[in-house]
Amino acid sequence: MVVDTDAHQGSGTNSILSEDPNVFTYSIHVGRSFPTSKVEGSMDVETVRYVEGEMYLNQLFTTLAAALDVFSPDLVLWVSGADNHRNDRKGQMMLDLKDFMKRDEVILRAFLGNRIPVAILYGGGYNRQPEYTATIHRNTIATAAKVARQFGR
Ligand SMILES: [Zn+2]
């Protein structure tokens, strides 16, 4: 399973994997944004432009739960993404650092809590303050380490 929470659709992933019934692709992204022509994946969730954190997290959690109702992954490749931050130049989302930490913790608990391994891949990040991109990625890894410890990994 590929879980893509970068602010842009995982159109390349969808193109590569669309014919493979063994892979489920999930992407949550701004609907009216780059890439302008989307490639259909197993589950594509479109947010409004400049979506606030609470609305984004609600959409993410309900649709990811729905994805896990229909697909049981052996392995998750998670493209985490840092361009959902409110100061990002390209992401067009309004998440703050607390929203990212909630996102990361819930995603990691959903999979690690069910003994499903997760490989984390960095996604985009074009923050007006570049150190934020590094901080967001760093926080994701720290949250992964914390959640993994909680589940005895
Ligand atoms: Zn992106």
XYZ file of C-alpha atoms and ligand atoms in Angstrom:
154
model
C 0.000 0.000 0.000
C 1.215 3.470 -0.838
C -0.087 6.230 1.436
C 0.648 9.669 0.042
C -0.071 12.640 2.300
C 2.017 15.111 0.321
C -0.168 18.098 -0.623
C -0.017 17.122 -4.307
C -1.541 14.005 -5.836
C 0.728 10.997 -6.213
C 0.061 10.938 -9.934
C 3.365 9.275 -10.796
C 2.759 6.518 -8.262
C -0.737 6.026 -9.628
C 0.582 5.848 -13.208
C 3.142 3.205 -12.320
C 0.877 1.052 -10.164
C -2.593 1.456 -11.678
C -2.451 -1.962 -13.373
C -1.241 -3.823 -10.278
C -4.151 -5.295 -8.293
C -1.799 -6.174 -5.429
C -1.082 -2.532 -4.616
C -3.541 -0.051 -3.131
C -2.684 3.605 -3.675
C -4.131 6.221 -1.343
C -3.513 9.918 -1.882
C -4.982 12.928 -0.077
C -4.221 16.215 -1.790
C -5.567 19.606 -2.843
C -8.085 18.994 -5.630
C -7.448 22.143 -7.641
C -3.657 22.181 -7.719
C -0.639 20.716 -9.477
C -0.748 18.255 -11.191
C -3.682 19.730 -13.086
C -4.539 16.402 -14.693
C -4.835 13.753 -12.020
C -4.227 10.045 -12.516
C -6.794 7.823 -10.842
C -5.537 5.696 -7.978
C -7.287 3.209 -5.708
C -8.481 6.040 -3.459
C -8.013 9.729 -4.145
C -9.197 12.228 -1.564
C -9.415 15.847 -2.646
C -9.337 18.692 -0.147
C -10.323 22.275 -0.791
C -7.559 24.792 -1.372
C -6.123 26.202 1.843
C -7.812 23.517 3.915
C -7.447 24.094 7.656
C -5.863 21.472 9.874
C -9.000 20.188 11.578
C -10.916 19.675 8.335
C -7.876 18.032 6.734
C -7.349 15.656 9.644
C -11.028 14.658 9.657
C -10.911 13.897 5.938
C -7.669 11.974 6.329
C -8.748 9.850 9.257
C -12.175 8.879 7.911
C -10.946 8.041 4.419
C -7.852 6.180 5.574
C -10.081 4.073 7.826
C -12.301 3.384 4.809
C -9.251 2.353 2.778
C -8.244 -0.087 5.519
C -11.755 -1.541 5.466
C -11.227 -2.676 1.880
C -7.478 -3.421 1.788
C -5.144 -5.119 4.256
C -1.564 -4.140 3.470
C 1.486 -6.273 4.222
C 3.714 -3.203 3.909
C 3.069 0.537 3.705
C 5.215 3.016 1.806
C 4.225 6.371 3.268
C 5.105 9.523 1.340
C 4.695 11.850 4.292
C 5.075 15.301 2.736
C 5.958 18.573 4.408
C 4.293 20.917 1.933
C 0.964 20.834 3.792
C 2.363 23.524 6.122
C 0.618 26.899 6.194
C 3.794 28.749 5.198
C 4.596 26.491 2.270
C 4.962 28.196 -1.115
C 3.335 25.391 -3.153
C 1.223 23.157 -0.936
C -1.906 25.339 -0.537
C -2.814 23.784 2.824
C -2.949 25.419 6.256
C -1.566 22.803 8.646
C 0.532 23.861 11.620
C 3.137 21.790 13.423
C 0.578 20.355 15.869
C -1.592 19.219 12.947
C 1.403 17.416 11.429
C 2.098 15.639 14.699
C -1.526 14.470 14.916
C -1.369 13.323 11.286
C 1.823 11.400 11.852
C 0.774 9.798 15.115
C -2.606 8.585 13.847
C -1.167 7.175 10.611
C 1.653 5.394 12.394
C -0.619 4.009 15.115
C -3.075 2.720 12.506
C -0.388 0.630 10.849
C 2.144 -0.204 13.552
C -0.694 -0.981 15.959
C -1.803 -3.663 13.501
C 1.761 -4.965 13.058
C 2.008 -3.544 9.533
C 5.508 -2.213 8.776
C 5.833 1.324 7.431
C 8.682 2.783 5.355
C 8.610 6.571 5.494
C 9.603 8.556 2.408
C 10.033 12.307 2.467
C 7.701 14.319 0.268
C 7.806 17.868 -0.905
C 8.495 20.884 1.224
C 8.890 24.418 -0.100
C 8.465 26.415 3.061
C 9.045 30.168 3.102
C 11.167 29.388 6.152
C 13.226 26.396 4.942
C 14.022 25.237 8.454
C 10.342 24.354 8.832
C 10.618 21.716 6.110
C 13.469 20.085 8.000
C 11.595 20.391 11.307
C 8.474 18.739 9.885
C 10.455 15.795 8.506
C 12.427 15.545 11.739
C 9.208 15.507 13.780
C 7.774 12.709 11.610
C 10.823 10.538 12.309
C 10.695 11.358 16.025
C 6.995 10.442 16.131
C 7.733 7.190 14.288
C 10.409 6.311 16.838
C 8.024 7.099 19.708
C 5.126 5.086 18.279
C 7.416 2.171 17.389
C 8.673 2.085 20.987
C 5.085 2.114 22.263
C 4.424 -1.015 20.217
C 7.635 -2.664 21.306
C 9.573 -2.264 18.067
Zn 3.910 18.180 -2.980
